Coordinates of C-alpha atoms in Angstrom, one line a residue:
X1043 CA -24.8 14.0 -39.0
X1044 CA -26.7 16.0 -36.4
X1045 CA -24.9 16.6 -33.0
X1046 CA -26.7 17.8 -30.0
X1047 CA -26.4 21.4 -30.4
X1048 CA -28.2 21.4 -33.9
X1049 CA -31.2 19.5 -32.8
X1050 CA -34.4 21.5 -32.4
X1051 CA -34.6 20.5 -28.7
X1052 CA -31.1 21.7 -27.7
X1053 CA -30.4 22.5 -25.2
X1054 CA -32.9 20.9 -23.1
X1055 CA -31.2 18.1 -21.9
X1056 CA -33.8 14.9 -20.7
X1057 CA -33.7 12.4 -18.5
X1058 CA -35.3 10.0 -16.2
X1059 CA -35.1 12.6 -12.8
X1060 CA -35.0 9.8 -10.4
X1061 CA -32.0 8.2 -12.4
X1062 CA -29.4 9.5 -10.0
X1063 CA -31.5 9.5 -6.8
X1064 CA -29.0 7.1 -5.1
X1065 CA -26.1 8.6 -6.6
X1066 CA -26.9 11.7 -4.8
X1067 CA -27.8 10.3 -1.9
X1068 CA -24.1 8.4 -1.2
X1069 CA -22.5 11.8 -2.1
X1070 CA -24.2 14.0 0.6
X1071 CA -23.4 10.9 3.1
X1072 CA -19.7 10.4 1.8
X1073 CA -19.6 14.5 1.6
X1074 CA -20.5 14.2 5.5
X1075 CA -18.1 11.4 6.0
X1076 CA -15.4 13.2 4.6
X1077 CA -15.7 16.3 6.7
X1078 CA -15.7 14.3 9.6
X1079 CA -12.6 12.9 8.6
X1080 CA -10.7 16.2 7.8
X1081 CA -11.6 17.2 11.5
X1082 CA -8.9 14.3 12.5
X1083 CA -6.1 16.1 10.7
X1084 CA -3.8 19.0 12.1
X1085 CA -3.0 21.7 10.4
X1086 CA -0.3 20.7 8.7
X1087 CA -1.7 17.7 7.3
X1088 CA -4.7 19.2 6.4
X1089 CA -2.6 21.8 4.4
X1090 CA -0.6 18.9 3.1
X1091 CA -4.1 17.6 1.7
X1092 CA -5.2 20.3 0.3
X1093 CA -1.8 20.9 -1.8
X1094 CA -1.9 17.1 -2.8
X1095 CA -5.7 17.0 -4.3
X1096 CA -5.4 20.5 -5.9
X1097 CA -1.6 19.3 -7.5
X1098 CA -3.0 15.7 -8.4
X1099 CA -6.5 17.4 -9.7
X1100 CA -4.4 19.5 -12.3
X1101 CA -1.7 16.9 -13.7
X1102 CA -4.2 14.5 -14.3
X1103 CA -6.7 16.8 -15.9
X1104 CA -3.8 18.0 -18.2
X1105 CA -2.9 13.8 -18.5
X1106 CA -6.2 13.2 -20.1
X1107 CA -5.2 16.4 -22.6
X1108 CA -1.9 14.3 -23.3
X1109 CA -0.1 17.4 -21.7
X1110 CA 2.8 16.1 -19.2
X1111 CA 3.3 18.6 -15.8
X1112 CA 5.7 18.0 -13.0
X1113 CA 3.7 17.1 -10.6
X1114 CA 6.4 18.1 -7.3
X1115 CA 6.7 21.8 -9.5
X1116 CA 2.7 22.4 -9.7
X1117 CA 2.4 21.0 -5.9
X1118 CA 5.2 23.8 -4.6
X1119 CA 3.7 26.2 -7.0
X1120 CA -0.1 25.6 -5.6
X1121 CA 1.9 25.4 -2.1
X1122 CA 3.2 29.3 -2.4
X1123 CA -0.2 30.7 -4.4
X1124 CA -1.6 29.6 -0.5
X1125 CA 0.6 30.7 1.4
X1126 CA 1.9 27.4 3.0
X1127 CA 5.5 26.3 3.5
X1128 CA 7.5 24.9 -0.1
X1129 CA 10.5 24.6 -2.0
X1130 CA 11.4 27.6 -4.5
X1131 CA 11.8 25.5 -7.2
X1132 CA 10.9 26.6 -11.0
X1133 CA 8.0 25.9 -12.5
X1134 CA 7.2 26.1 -16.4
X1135 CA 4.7 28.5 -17.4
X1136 CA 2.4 26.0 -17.5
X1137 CA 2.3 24.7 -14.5
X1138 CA 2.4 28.0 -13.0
X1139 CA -0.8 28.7 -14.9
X1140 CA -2.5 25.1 -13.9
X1141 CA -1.5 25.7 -10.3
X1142 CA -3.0 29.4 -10.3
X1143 CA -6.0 28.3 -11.4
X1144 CA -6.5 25.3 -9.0
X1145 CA -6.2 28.0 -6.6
X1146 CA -8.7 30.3 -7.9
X1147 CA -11.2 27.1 -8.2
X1148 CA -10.4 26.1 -4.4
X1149 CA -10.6 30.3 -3.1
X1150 CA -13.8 31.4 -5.0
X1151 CA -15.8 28.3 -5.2
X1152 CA -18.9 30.5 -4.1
X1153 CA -18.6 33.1 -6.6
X1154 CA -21.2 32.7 -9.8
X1155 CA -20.1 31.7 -12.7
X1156 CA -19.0 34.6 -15.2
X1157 CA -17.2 35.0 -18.8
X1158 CA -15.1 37.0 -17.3
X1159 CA -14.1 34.3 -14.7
X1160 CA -13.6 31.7 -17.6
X1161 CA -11.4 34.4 -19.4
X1162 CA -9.8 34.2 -16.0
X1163 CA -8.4 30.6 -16.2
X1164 CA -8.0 30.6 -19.9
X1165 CA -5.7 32.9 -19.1
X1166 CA -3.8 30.9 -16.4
X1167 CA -3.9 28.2 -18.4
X1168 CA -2.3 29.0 -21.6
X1169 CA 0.5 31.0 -19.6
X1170 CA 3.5 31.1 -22.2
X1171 CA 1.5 30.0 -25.0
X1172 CA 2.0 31.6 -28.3
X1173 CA 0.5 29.4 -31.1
X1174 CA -2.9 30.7 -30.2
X1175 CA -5.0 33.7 -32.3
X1176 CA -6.8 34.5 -28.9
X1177 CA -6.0 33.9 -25.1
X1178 CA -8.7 35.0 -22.4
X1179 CA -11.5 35.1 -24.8
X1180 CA -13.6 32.7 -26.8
X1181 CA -12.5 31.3 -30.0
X1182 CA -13.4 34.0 -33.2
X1183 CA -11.7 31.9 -36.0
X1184 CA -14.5 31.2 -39.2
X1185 CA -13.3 27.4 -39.7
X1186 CA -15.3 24.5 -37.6
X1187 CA -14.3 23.9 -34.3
X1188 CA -14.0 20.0 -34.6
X1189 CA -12.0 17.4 -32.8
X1190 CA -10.5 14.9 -35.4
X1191 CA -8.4 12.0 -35.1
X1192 CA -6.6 9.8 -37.9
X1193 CA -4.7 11.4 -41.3
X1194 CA -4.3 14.9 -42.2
X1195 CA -4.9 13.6 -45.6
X1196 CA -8.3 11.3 -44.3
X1197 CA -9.1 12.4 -41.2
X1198 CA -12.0 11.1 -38.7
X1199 CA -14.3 13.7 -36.9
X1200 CA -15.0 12.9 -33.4
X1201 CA -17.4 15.7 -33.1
X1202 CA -17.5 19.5 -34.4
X1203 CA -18.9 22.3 -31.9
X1204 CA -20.9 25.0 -32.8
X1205 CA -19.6 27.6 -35.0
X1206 CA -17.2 30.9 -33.2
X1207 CA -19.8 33.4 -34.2
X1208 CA -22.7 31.1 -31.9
X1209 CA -20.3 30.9 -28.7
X1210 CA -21.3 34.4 -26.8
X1211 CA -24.7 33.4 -27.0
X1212 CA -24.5 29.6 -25.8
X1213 CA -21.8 30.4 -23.2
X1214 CA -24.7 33.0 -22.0
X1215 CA -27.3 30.4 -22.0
X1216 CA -25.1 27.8 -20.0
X1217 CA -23.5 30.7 -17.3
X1218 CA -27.2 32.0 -16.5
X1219 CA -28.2 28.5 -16.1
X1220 CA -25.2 27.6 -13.5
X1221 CA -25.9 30.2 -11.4
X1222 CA -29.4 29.8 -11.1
X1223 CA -29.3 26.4 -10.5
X1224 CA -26.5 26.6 -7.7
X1225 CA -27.5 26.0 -4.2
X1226 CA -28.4 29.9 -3.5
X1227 CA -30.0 30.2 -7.1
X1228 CA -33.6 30.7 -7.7
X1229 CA -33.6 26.8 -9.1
X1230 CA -31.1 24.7 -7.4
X1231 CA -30.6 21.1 -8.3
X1232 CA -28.7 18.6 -6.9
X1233 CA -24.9 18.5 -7.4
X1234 CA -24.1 14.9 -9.4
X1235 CA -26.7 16.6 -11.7
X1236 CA -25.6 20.0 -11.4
X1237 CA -22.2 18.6 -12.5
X1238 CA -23.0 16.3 -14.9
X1239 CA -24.5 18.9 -17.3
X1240 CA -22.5 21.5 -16.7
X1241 CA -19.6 19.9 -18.1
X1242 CA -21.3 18.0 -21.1
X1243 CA -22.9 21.3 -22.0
X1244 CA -19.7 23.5 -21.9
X1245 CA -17.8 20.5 -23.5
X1246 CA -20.6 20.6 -26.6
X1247 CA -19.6 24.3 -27.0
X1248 CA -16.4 24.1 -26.9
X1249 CA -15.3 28.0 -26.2
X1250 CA -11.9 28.2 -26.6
X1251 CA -9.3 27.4 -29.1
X1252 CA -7.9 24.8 -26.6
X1253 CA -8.3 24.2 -22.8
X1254 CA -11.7 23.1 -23.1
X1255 CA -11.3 20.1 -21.4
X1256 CA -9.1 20.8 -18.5
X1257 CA -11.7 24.2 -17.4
X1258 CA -15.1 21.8 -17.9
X1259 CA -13.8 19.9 -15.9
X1260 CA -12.6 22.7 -13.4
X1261 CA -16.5 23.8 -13.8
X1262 CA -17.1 20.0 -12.4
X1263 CA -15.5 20.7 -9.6
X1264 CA -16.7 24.0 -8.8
X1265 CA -20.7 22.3 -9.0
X1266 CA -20.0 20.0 -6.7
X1267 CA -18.0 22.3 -3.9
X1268 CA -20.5 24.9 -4.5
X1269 CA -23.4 21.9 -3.3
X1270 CA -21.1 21.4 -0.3
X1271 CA -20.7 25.1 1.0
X1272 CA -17.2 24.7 1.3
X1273 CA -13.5 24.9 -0.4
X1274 CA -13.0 21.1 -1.0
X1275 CA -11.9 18.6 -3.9
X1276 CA -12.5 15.4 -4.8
X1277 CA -10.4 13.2 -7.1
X1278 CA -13.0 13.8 -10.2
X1279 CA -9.9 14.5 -12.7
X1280 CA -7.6 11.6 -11.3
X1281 CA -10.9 9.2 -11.9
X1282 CA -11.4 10.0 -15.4
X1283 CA -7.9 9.8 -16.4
X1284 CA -8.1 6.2 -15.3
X1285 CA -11.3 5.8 -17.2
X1286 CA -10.1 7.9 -20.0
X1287 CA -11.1 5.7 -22.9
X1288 CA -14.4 5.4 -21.4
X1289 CA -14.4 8.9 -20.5
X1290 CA -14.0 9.6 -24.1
X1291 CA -16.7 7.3 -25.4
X1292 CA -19.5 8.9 -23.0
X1293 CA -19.0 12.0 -24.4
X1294 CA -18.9 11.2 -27.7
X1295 CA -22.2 9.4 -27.6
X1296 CA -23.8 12.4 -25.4
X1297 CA -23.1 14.7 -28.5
X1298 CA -25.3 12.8 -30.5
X1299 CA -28.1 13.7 -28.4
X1300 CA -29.9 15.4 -26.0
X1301 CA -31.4 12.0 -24.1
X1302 CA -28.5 12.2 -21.7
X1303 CA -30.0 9.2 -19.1
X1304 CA -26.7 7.0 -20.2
X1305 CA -23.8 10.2 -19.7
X1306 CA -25.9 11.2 -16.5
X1307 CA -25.3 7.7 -14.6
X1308 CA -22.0 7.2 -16.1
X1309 CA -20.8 10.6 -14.7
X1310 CA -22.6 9.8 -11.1
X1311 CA -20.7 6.6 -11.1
X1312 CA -17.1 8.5 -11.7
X1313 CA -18.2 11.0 -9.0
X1314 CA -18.9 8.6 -6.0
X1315 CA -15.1 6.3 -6.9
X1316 CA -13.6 10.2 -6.8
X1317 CA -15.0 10.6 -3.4
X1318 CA -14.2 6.9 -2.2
X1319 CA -10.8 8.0 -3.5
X1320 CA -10.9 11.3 -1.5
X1321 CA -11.6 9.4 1.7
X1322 CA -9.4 7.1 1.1
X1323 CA -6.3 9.9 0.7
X1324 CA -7.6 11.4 3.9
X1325 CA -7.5 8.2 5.5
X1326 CA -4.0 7.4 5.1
X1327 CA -3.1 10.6 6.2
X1328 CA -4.8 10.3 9.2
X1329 CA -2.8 6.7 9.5
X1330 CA 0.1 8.5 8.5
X1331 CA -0.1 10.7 11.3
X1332 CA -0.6 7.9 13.9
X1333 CA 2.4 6.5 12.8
X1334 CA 4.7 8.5 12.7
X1335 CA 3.9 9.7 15.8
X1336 CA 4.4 6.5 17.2
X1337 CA 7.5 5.8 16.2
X1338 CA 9.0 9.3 16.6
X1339 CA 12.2 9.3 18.0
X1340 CA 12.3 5.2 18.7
X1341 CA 14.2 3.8 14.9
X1342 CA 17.7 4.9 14.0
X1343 CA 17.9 7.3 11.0
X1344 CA 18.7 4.8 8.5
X1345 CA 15.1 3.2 9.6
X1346 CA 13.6 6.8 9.8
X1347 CA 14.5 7.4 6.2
X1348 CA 13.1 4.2 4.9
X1349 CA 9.8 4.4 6.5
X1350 CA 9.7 8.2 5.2
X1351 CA 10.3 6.7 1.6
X1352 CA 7.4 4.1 2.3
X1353 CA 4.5 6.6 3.4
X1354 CA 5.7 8.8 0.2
X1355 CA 4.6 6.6 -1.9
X1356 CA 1.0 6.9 -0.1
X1357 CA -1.7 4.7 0.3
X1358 CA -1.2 1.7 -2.2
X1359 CA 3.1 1.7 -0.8
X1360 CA 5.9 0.3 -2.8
X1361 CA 4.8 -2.3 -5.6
X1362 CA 4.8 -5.7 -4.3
X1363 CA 6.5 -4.3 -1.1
X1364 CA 10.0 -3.0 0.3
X1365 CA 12.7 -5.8 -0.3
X1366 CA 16.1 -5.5 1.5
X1367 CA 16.9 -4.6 -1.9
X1368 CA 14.8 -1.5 -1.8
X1369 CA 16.1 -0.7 1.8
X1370 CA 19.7 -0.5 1.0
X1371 CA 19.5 1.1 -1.9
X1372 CA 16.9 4.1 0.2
X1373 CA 19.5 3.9 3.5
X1374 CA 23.0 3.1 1.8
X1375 CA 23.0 -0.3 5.2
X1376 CA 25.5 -3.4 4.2
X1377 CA 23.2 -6.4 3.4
X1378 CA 23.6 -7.2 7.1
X1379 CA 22.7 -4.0 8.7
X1380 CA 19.6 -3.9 6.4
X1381 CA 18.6 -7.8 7.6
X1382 CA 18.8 -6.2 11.2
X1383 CA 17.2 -3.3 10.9
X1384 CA 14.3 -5.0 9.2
X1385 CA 14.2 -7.6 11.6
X1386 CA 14.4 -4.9 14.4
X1387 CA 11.0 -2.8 12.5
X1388 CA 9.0 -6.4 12.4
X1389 CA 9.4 -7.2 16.0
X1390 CA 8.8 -3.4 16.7
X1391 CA 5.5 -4.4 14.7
X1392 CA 5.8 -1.0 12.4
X1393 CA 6.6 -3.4 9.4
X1394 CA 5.0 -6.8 8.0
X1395 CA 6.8 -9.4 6.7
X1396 CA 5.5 -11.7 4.2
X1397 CA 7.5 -14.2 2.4
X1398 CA 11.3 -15.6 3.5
X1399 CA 15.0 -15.0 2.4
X1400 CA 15.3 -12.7 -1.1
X1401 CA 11.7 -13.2 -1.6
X1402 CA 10.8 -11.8 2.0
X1403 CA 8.7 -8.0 1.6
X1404 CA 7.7 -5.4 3.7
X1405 CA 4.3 -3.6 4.3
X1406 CA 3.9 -0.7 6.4
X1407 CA 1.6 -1.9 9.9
X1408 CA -0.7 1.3 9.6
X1409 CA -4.3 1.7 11.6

């Protein structure tokens, strides 16, 4: 079998140009939209933003990996690396590393793209790793770089990269190609674009002994902040974990060749539900807000405490709704102090009651 990067034409990636022309389009206006939005959140919301995109972009990116971080530990951890208010508690050395390099993705956005930068966050990354010949470097090792799935004994190959002794040389080729095609480069292109073949290309390569994943998709992320000229995140890691299979399957096709039309709008379309997602975060915090201002200082603390344990659980709320169930086991109330205090939040109209008796649930009456 051929794959990508041993075809004569590698790596000149085609395409039809005008394939993601309305792609590109609804991300500059939804890139506009969410700016706007952010302008509607104080300080410590906007803080409280930032903290829960970088901390969600992270465990999901290491989800898709099949690597399981804590997601409260990496969210106090990215918290501290900005100097914002959190909890001291521990983090593994692996979600210190994941947070650190969220961080350096969301500080230096701007600057170019470097091997030394990539060492950079191979080296966050694989923070208390030991089962590995080289950290902060590419791969040297002489056998194939492949990923395989399926038997020791039998196993199926997914795809193999090209070989260690190639790497320098294709990593050169992609780094001097993402810095002249950023927004201040001598050829910029659009960022859905930019994106898009940024992290197929560095994905066919494959670097580093492991991590590959995690930082193309970091590089992602940088492509598109850099096309907004400023430190901002959208969901991109979050959306492909919930796409994963499919995810999976788009690369593995795109390896095959370099006609890249299909992986191109496939990637566009993951892009644009990130930043709906996005807006929708910043939205409910916005809501949020409202609310609780509101109601500040009008409920009783067991009602306080409850609501508090609704708007945790963000934008989609408790599955199916709060029960009086759910409240007495948050507040500690008698099954008649609960009826009454949920009673009490309805007529307030800061809750929404559907249904009657044991099957009655409540919804939170943001906007």
């Amino acid at each position: 079998m051929r794959w990508n990067w041993q075809r004569p034409d590698w790596p000149y990636f085609q395409f039809e140009k005008n394939c993601l022309r309305d792609a590109e389009t609804k991300f500059l206006r939804g890139s506009g939209v969410i700016v706007g939005a952010m302008r509607h959140l104080d300080t410590g919301a906007n803080q409280q933003l930032v903290v829960q995109l970088m901390s969600e972009e992270m465990v999901e990116s290491s989800a898709i990996e099949g690597e399981v971080l804590d997601r409260a530990s990496v969210q106090s951890s990215i918290a501290r690396h900005l100097g914002f208010a959190a909890d001291r508690r521990r983090s593994t050395p692996a979600e210190a590393g994941a947070a650190e390099l969220m961080v350096d993705l969301y500080q230096h956005y701007a600057a170019p793209l470097t091997d030394q930068s990539l060492f950079v966050w191979h080296t966050m990354l694989m923070n208390g790793r030991r089962d590995l010949d080289v950290i902060g470097g590419y791969r040297v090792h002489a056998e194939a770089m492949q990923i395989i799935s399926g038997p020791i004994h039998e196993p199926h190959i997914h795809f193999e990269a090209p070989p260690s002794q190639a790497v320098p040389s294709e990593m050169a080729q992609l780094i001097l190609w993402f810095n002249r095609t950023a927004p201040s480069g001598s050829e910029p292109l659009p960022a859905i674009e930019r994106a898009a073949i940024a992290h197929l290309w560095f994905e066919t390569i494959h670097p580093f002994e492991d991590g590959n994943g995690r930082i193309g998709r970091a590089i992602a992320e940088k492509a598109l902040t850099q096309s907004l000229e400023g430190p901002t995140l959208t969901a991109l890691a979050a959306t492909i974990n919930t796409h994963k299979k499919a995810y999976y399957l788009e690369l593995n096709r795109a390896s095959k060749t370099n006609q890249i039309e299909d992986w191109m709008i496939w990637f566009s379309q993951i892009v644009l539900e990130a930043q709906s997602q996005t807006l929708q975060k910043i939205q409910f915090l916005i809501e949020k807000t409202r609310f609780l201002d509101r109601w500040r200082g009008k409920l009783n603390a067991r009602q306080e405490k409850a609501i508090l344990r609704m708007l945790a659980e963000g934008s989609d709320g408790f599955q199916g709704g709060l029960s009086a169930q759910n409240y007495r086991s948050i507040t500690g109330a008698t099954s008649a102090t609960a009826t009454r205090d949920l009673a009490n939040l309805v007529s307030l109209g800061a809750l929404h009651r559907t249904g009657d008796n044991k099957y009655a649930r409540y919804s939170l009456c943001l906007g």
